[in-house]
Short mmCIF file of C-alpha atoms (C1' of nucleotides) in Angstrom, two decimals:
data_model
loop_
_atom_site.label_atom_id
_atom_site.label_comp_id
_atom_site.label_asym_id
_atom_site.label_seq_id
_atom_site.Cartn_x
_atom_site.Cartn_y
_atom_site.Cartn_z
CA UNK A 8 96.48 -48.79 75.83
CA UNK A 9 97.49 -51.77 76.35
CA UNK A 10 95.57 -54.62 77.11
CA UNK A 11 95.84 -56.87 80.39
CA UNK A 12 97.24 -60.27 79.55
CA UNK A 13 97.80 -63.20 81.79
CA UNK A 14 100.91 -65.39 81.48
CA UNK A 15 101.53 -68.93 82.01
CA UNK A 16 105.53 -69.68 82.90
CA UNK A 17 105.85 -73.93 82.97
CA UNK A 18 109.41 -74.90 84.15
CA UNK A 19 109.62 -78.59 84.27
CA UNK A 20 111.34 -79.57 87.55
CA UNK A 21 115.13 -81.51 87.31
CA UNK A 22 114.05 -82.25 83.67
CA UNK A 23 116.41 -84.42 82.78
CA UNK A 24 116.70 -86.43 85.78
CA UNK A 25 112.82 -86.75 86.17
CA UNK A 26 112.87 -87.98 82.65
CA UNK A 27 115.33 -90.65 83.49
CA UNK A 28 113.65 -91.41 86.89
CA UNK A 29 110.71 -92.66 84.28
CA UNK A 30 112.38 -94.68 81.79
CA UNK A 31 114.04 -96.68 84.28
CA UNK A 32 111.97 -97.38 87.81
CA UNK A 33 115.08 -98.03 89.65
CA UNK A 34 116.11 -94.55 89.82
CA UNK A 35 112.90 -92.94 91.25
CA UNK A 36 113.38 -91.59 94.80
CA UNK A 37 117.11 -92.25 94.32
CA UNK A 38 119.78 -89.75 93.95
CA UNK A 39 121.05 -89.06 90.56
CA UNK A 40 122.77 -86.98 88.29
CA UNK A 41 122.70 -86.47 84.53
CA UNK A 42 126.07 -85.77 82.86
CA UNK A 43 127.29 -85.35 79.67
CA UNK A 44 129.78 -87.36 77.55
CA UNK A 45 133.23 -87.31 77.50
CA UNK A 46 135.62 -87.55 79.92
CA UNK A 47 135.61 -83.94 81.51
CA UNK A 48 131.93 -83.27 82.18
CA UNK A 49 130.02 -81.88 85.02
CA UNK A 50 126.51 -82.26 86.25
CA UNK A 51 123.83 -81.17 83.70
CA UNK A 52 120.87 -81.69 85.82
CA UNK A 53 120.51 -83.70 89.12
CA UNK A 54 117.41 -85.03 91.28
CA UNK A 55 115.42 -83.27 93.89
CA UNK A 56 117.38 -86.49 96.43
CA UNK A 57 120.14 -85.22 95.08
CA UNK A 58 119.73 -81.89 95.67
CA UNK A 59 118.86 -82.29 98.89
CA UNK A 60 122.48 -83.92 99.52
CA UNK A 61 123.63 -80.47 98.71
CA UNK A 62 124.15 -81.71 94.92
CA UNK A 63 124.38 -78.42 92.52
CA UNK A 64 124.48 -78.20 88.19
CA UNK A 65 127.79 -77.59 87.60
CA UNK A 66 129.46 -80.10 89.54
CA UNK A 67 132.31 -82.45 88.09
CA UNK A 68 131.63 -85.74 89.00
CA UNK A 69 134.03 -86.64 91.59
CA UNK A 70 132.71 -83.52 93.34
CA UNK A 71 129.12 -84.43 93.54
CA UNK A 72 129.99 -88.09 94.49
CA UNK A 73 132.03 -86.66 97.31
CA UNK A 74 128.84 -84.50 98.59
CA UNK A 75 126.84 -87.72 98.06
CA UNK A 76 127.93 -91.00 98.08
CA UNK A 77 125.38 -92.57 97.08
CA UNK A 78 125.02 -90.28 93.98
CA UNK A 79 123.83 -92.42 90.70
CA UNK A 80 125.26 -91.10 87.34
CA UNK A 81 123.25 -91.19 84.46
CA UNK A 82 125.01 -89.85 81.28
CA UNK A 83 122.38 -87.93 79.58
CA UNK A 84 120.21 -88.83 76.50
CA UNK A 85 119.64 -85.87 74.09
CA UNK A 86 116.72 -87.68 72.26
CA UNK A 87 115.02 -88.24 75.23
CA UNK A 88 114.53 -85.04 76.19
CA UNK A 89 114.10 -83.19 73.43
CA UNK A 90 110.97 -85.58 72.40
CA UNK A 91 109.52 -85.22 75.87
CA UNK A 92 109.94 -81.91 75.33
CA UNK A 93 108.38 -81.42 71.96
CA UNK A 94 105.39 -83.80 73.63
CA UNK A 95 104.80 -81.78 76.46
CA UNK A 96 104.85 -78.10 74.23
CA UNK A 97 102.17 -80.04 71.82
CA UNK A 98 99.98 -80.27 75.55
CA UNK A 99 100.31 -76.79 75.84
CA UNK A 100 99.07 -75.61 72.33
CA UNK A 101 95.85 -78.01 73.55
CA UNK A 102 95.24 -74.42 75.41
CA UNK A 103 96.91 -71.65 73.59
CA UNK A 104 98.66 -71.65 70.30
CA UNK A 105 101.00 -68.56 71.87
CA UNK A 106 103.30 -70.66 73.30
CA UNK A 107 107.06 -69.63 73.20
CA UNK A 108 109.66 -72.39 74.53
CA UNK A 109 112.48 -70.68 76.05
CA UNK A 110 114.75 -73.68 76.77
CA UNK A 111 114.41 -77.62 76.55
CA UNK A 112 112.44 -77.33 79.74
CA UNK A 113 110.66 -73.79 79.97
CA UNK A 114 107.88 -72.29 78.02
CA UNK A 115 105.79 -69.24 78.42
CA UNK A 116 102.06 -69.38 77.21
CA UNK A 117 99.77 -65.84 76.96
CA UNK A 118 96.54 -67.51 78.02
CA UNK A 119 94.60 -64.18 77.76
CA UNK A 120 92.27 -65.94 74.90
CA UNK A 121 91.83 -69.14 76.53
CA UNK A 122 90.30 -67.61 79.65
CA UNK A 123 86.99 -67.64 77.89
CA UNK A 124 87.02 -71.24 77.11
CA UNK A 125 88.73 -73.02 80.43
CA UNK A 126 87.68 -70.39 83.21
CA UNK A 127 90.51 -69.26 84.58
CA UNK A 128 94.40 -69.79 84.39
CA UNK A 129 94.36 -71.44 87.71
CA UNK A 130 92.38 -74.19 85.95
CA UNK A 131 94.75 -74.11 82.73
CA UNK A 132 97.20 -74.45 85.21
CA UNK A 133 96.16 -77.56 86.70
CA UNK A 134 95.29 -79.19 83.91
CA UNK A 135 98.13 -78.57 82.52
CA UNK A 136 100.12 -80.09 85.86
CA UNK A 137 97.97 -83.14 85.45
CA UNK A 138 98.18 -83.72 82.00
CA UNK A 139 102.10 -83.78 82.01
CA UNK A 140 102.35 -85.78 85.37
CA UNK A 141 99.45 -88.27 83.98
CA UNK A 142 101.35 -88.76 80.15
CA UNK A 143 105.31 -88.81 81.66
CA UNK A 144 104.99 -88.89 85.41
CA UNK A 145 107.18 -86.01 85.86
CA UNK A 146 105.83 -82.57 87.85
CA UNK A 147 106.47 -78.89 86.73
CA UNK A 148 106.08 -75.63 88.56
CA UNK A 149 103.44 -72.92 86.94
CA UNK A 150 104.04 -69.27 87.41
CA UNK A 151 100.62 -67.18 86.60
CA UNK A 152 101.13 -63.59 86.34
CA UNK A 153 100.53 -60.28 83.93
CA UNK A 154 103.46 -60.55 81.63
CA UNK A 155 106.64 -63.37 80.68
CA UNK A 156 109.24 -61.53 83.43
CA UNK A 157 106.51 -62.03 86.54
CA UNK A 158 105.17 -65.56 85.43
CA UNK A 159 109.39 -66.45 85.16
CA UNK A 160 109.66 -65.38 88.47
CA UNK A 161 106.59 -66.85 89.59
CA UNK A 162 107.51 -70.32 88.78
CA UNK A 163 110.43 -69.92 90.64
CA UNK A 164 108.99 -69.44 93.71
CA UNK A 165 107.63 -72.64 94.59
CA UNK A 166 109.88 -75.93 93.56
CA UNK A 167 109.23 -78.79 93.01
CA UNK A 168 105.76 -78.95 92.02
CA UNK A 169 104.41 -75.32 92.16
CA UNK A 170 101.75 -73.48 91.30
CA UNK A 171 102.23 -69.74 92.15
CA UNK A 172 100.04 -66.38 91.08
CA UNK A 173 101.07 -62.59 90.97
CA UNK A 174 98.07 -60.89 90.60
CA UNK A 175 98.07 -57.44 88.51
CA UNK A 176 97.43 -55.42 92.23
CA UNK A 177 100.08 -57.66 93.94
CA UNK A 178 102.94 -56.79 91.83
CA UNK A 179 104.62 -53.77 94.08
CA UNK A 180 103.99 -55.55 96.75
CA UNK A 181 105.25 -58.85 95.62
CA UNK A 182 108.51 -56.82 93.99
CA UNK A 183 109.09 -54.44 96.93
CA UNK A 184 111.38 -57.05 99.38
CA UNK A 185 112.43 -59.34 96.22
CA UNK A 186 116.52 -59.32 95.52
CA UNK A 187 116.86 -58.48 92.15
CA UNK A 188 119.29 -61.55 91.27
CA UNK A 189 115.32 -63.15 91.15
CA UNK A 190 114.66 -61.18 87.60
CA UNK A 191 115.80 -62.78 84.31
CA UNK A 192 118.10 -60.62 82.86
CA UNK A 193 119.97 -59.59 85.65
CA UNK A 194 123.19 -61.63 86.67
CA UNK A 195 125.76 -62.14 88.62
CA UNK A 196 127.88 -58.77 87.68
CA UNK A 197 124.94 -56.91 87.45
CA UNK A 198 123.83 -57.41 91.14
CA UNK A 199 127.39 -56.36 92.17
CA UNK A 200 126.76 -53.19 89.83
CA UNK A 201 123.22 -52.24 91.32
CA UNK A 202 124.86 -53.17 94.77
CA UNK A 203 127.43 -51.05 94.62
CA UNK A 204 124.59 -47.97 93.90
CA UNK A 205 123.03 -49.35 96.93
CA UNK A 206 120.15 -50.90 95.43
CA UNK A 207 119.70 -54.32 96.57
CA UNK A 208 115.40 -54.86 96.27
CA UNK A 209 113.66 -54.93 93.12
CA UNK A 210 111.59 -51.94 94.95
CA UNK A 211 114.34 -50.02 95.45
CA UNK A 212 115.88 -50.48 91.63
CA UNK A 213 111.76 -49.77 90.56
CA UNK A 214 112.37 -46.40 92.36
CA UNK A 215 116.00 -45.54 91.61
CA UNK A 216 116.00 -42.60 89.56
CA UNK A 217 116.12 -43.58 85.80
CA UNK A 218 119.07 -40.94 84.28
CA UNK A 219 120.97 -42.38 87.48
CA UNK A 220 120.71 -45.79 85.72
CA UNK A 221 120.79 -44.77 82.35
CA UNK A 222 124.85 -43.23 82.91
CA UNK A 223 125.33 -46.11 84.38
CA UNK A 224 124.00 -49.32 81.87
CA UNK A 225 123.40 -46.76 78.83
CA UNK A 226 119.87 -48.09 76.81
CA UNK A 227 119.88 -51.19 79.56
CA UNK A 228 119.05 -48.31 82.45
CA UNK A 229 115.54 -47.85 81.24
CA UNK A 230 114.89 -51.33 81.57
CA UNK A 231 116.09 -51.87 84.02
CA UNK A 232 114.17 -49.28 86.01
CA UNK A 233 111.20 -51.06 84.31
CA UNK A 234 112.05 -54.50 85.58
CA UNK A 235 111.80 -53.23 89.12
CA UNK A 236 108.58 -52.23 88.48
CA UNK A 237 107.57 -55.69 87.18
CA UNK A 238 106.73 -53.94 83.77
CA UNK A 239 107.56 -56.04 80.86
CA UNK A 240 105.64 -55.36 77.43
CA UNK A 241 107.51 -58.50 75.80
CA UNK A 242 105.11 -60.95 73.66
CA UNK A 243 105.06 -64.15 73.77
CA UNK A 244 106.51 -65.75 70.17
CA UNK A 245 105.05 -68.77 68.99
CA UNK A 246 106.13 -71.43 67.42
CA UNK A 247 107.44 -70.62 63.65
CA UNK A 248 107.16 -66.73 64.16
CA UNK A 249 110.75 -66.95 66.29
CA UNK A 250 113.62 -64.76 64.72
CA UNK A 251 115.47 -66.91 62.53
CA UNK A 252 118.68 -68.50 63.77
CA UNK A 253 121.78 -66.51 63.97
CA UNK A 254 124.60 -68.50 64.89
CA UNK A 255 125.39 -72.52 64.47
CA UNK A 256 128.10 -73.79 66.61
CA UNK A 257 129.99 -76.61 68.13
CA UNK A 258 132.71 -76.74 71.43
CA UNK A 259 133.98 -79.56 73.18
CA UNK A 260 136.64 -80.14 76.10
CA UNK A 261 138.77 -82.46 74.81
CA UNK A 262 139.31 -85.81 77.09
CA UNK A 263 143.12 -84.65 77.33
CA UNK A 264 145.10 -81.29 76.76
CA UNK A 265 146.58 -81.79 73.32
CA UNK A 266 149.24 -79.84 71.98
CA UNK A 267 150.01 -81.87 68.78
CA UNK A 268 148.96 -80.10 66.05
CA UNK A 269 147.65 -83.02 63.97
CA UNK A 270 145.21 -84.05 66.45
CA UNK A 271 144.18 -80.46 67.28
CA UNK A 272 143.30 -80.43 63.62
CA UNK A 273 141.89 -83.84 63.62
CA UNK A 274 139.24 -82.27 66.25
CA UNK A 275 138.83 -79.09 63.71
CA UNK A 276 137.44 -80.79 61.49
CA UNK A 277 135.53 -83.19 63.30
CA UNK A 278 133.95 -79.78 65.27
CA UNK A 279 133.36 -78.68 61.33
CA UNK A 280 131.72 -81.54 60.34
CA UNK A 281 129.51 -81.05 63.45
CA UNK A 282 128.56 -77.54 62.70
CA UNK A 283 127.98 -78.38 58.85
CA UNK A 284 126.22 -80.88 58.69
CA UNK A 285 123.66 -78.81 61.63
CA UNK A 286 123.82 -75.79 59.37
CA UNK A 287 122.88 -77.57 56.33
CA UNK A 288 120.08 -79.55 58.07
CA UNK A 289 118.46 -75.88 58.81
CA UNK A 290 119.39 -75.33 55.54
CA UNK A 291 121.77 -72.19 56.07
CA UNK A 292 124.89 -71.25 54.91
CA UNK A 293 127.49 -68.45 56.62
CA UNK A 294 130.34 -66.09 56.09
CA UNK A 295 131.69 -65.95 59.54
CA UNK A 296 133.96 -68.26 61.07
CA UNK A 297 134.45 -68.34 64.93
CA UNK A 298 137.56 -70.28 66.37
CA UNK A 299 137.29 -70.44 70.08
CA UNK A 300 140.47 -72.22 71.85
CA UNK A 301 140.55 -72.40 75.40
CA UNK A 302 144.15 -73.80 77.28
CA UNK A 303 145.12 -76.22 79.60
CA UNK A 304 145.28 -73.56 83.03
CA UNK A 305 141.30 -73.20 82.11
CA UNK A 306 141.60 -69.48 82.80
CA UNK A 307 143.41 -68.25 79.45
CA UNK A 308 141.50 -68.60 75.94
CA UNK A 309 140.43 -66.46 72.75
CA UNK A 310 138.93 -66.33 69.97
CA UNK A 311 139.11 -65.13 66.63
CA UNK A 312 136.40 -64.35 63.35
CA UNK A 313 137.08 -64.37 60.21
CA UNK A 314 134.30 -63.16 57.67
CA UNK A 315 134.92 -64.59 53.88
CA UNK A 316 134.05 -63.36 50.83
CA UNK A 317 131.23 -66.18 50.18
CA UNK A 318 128.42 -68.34 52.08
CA UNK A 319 129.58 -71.36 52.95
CA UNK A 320 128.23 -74.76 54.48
CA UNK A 321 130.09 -77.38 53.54
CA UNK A 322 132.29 -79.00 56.29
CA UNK A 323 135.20 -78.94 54.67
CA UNK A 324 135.32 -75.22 54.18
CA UNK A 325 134.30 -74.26 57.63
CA UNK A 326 137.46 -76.64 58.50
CA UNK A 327 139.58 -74.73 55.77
CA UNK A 328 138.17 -71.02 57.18
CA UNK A 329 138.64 -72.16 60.75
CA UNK A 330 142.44 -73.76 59.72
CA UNK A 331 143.02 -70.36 58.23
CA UNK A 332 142.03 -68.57 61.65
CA UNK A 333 144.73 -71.13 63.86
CA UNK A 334 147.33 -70.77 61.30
CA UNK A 335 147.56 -67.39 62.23
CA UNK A 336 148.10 -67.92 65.75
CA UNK A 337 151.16 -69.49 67.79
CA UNK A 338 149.40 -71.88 70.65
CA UNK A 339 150.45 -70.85 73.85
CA UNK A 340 150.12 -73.71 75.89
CA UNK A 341 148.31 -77.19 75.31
CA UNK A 342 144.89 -76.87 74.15
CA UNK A 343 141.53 -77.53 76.66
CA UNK A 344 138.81 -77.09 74.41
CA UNK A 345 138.26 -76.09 70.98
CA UNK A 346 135.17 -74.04 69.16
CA UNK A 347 133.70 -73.25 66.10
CA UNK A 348 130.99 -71.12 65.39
CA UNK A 349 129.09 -70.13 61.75
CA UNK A 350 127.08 -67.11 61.81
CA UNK A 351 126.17 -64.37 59.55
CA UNK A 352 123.90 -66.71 58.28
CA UNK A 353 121.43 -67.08 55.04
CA UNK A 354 119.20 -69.58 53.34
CA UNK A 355 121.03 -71.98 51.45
CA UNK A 356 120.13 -71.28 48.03
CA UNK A 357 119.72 -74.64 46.11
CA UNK A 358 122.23 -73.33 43.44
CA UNK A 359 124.24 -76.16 41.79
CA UNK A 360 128.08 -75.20 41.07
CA UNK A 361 129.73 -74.64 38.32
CA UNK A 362 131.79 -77.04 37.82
CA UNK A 363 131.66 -80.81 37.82
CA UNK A 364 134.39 -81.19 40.88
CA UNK A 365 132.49 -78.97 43.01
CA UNK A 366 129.16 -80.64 42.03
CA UNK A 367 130.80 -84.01 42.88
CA UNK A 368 131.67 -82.78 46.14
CA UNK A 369 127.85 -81.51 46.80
CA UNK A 370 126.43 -84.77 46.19
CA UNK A 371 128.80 -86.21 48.47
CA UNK A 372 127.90 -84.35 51.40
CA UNK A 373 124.40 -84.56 50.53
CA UNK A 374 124.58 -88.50 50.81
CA UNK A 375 126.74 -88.25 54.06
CA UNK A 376 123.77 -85.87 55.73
CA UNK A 377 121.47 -88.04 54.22
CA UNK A 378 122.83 -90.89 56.22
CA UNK A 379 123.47 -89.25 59.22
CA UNK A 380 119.86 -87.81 59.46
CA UNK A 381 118.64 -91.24 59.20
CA UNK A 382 120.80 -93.10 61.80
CA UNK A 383 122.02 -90.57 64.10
CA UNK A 384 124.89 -87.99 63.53
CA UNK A 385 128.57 -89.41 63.00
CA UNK A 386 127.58 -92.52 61.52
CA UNK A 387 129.23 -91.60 58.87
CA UNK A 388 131.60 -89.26 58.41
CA UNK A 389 135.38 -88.18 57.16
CA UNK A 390 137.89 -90.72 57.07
CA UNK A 391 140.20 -89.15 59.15
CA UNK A 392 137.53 -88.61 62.13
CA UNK A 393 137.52 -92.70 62.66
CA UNK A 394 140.10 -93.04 64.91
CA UNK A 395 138.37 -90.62 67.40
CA UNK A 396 134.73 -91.74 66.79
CA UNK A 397 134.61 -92.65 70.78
CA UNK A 398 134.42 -88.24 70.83
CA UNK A 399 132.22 -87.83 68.06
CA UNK A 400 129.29 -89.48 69.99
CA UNK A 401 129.96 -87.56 73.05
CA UNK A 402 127.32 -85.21 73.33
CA UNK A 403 127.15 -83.08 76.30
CA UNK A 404 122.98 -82.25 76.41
CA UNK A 405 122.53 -78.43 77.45
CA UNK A 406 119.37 -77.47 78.64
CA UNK A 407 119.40 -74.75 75.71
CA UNK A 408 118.88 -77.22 73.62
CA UNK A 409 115.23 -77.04 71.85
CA UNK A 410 112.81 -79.27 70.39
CA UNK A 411 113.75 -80.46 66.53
CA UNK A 412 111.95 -77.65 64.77
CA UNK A 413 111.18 -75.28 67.11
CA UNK A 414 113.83 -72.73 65.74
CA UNK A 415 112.18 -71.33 62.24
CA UNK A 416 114.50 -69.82 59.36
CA UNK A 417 113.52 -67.82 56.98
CA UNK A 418 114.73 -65.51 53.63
CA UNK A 419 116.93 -63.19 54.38
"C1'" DT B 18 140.97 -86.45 87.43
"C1'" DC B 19 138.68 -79.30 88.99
"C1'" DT B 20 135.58 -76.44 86.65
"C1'" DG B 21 130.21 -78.43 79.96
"C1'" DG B 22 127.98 -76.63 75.90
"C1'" DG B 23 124.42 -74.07 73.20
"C1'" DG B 24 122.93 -69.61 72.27
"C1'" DT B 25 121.59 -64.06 72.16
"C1'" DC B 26 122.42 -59.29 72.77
"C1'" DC B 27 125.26 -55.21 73.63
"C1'" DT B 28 129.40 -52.14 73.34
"C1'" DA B 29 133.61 -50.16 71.59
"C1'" DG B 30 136.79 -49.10 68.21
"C1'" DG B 31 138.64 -49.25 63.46
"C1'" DA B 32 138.16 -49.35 58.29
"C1'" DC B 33 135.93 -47.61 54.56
"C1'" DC B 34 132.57 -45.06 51.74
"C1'" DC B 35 129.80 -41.05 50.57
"C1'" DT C 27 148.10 -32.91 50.41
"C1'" DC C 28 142.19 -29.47 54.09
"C1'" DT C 29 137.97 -30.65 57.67
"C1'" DG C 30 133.67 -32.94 59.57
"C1'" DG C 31 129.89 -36.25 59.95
"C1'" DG C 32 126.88 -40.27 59.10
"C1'" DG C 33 126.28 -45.06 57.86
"C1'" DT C 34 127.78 -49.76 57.47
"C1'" DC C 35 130.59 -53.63 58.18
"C1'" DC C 36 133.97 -55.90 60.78
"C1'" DT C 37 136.54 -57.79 65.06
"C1'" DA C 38 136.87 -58.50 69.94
"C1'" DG C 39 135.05 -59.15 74.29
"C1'" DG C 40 131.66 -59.34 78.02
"C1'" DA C 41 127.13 -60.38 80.31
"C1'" DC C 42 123.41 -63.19 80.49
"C1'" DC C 43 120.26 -67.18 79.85
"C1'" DC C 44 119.28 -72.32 79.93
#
DNA sequence: TCTGGGGTCCTAGGACCC
DNA sequence: TCTGGGGTCCTAGGACCC
């Protein structure tokens, strides 16, 4: 049997925008948007004024300035919100050590051992509202419910500023009337899917009959059914006992379609040094290599993996592998944006090479990380990235992004 | 001046080995 | 120089989340 647990959901409201709103007075109860670097971005985050305006994520710039005037842009700081982040997570372990952060801006806590101690999760609840709004000014809305899929869903339900409870005996009733685009997990194709089978209410896709499902999704039916029902069995994973990282990657729209090779391969290796020097700083090497190339019309793009015969982390031989992959390829039309991607990952083994080149080589790109760790990455880096440093800074901020840390690896 | 960037998980089909 | 089946690894692509 399994025991009932109670769930805290905490989604911090316009994140980055409230964050910004703090730093700098001038913006608060004004309008804004956060965007990303570069020269093709779109609207990471934007306020609750701005929202209002009819302001959505998403949004290039020009669009959102045309729905709102009056619209401020803010291009985003990464440091900012990640240490807000990592601040606010260290207020939630002051009630539970199970907390899991599921974005920059989300965490679940189980709270089923801290009833004892603060009362109720009502109370955890609001002291955990205070707390965050006393320390960075910025609100949150809590969802309280039996499991991580109904406390998600609960903290949707009232924005900005929310506090909302599914009781164990409320869930049907809660569920019956709810469109399922309101569970995690089930998207935009998937609503067209259930649609089409005439199930539009997380009631009716509680009730549909499960080997109905099941031909349809395969292993996703039964849980599907399940999610209906508001039955989720998932724990919450705390900090350090995550599944270890399985994938380190970089992508970037570039500023202008390029289709001369040399720069296209200038930006290879600049997106190689990017992915290195992350993957060495969790201190993983890989045998895959990813190459993701999307064209000028948007619309057309591929990719292409190529799995080696050895680990590797250095940038230059992610650049090499990934050089390999375009070489293979005749471009099609002037390139949009460019990926790469190192997975099949293991811990780097400190294991020096053989010989006395390769060693050189090592120490090298030990002192660049070195650097870089210190005074922020792309301070220094390969020659031929200087002339396009004005990129290398560019960093959109996505709201996946967690808290330094937060992602554990361990021994394969 | 149209439309970002970081991930995870799942499926399907082919190669290869036992 | 046949046949079948299971397991594993690989590539490609799609759906979903923030």
């Amino acid at each position: 049997m399994n025991k009932p647990r109670t769930i805290l959901h905490v989604d911090m409201n316009a994140f980055f925008a409230s964050v910004e709103q703090q730093v700098n007075p001038e913006l608060r109860g004004k309008p804004i948007a956060v965007v990303g670097g570069g020269g093709r971005t779109v609207i990471t985050t934007s306020s609750y004024e701005a929202r209002a305006k009819g302001v959505k994520t998403g949004m290039a710039i020009w669009e959102g300035k045309r729905v709102c005037p009056e619209l401020i842009i803010v291009a985003g700081d990464n440091r900012k919100y990640s240490y807000t982040s990592g601040k606010i997570n260290e207020i939630f372990r002051d009630f539970t050590p199970e907390v899991e952060a599921f974005s920059i801006d989300e965490s679940w806590l189980d709270v089923t051992h801290s009833l004892g101690i603060f009362g109720s999760a009502e109370t955890i609840a609001y002291r955990i509202k205070a707390r965050i709004k006393h320390s960075f000014g910025i609100t949150c809305s809590v969802g309280i419910a039996p499991n991580k899929l109904l406390a998600k869903l609960a903290s949707d339900m009232q924005k900005p500023d929310g506090l909302t409870i599914i009781a164990p005996e409320k869930v049907a009733q809660v569920l019956e009337h709810m469109p399922i685009n309101v569970l995690c997990g089930i998207g935009r194709k998937m609503v067209r899917h259930l649609n089409m089978m005439s199930i539009y209410t997380c009631g009716e896709l509680g009730r549909c009959d499960e080997a109905r499902l099941t031909r349809k999704f395969g292993i996703v039916g039964a849980r599907l059914k399940r999610m209906g029902q508001g039955v989720d069995e998932s724990p919450v994973i705390p900090f350090g006992e995550e599944d270890e990282v399985k994938s380190v990657g970089h992508s970037r729209t570039l500023d202008q379609d390029i289709d001369d090779p040399a720069e296209i391969r200038r930006f290879l290796l600049q997106l190689s040094e990017m992915v290195g020097s992350r993957a060495r700083k969790y201190n993983v090497s890989g045998k895959t290599i990813h190459l993701y190339v999307r064209y000028a019309d948007f619309f057309s793009s591929w990719g292409k993996q190529t799995t080696l015969k050895s680990y590797i982390s250095r940038s230059d031989d992610i650049y090499q592998a990934a050089l390999g992959i375009l070489n293979t390829v005749e471009l099609e039309q002037p390139v949009r944006l460019l990926g790469i991607s190192l997975s099949n990952l293991q811990t780097q083994s400190e294991q020096l090479p053989l010989f006395i080149e390769e060693r050189k080589k090592l120490e090298a790109t030990k002192a660049m990380d070195a650097v870089n760790l210190r005074f922020g990455d792309m301070v220094v880096t390969y020659g031929s990235l200087l002339p396009g440093k004005e990129n290398a800074g560019s960093h959109v901020i996505p709201p996946s992004w967690k808290p330094d840390g937060i992602k554990s690896v361990s021994v394969k």
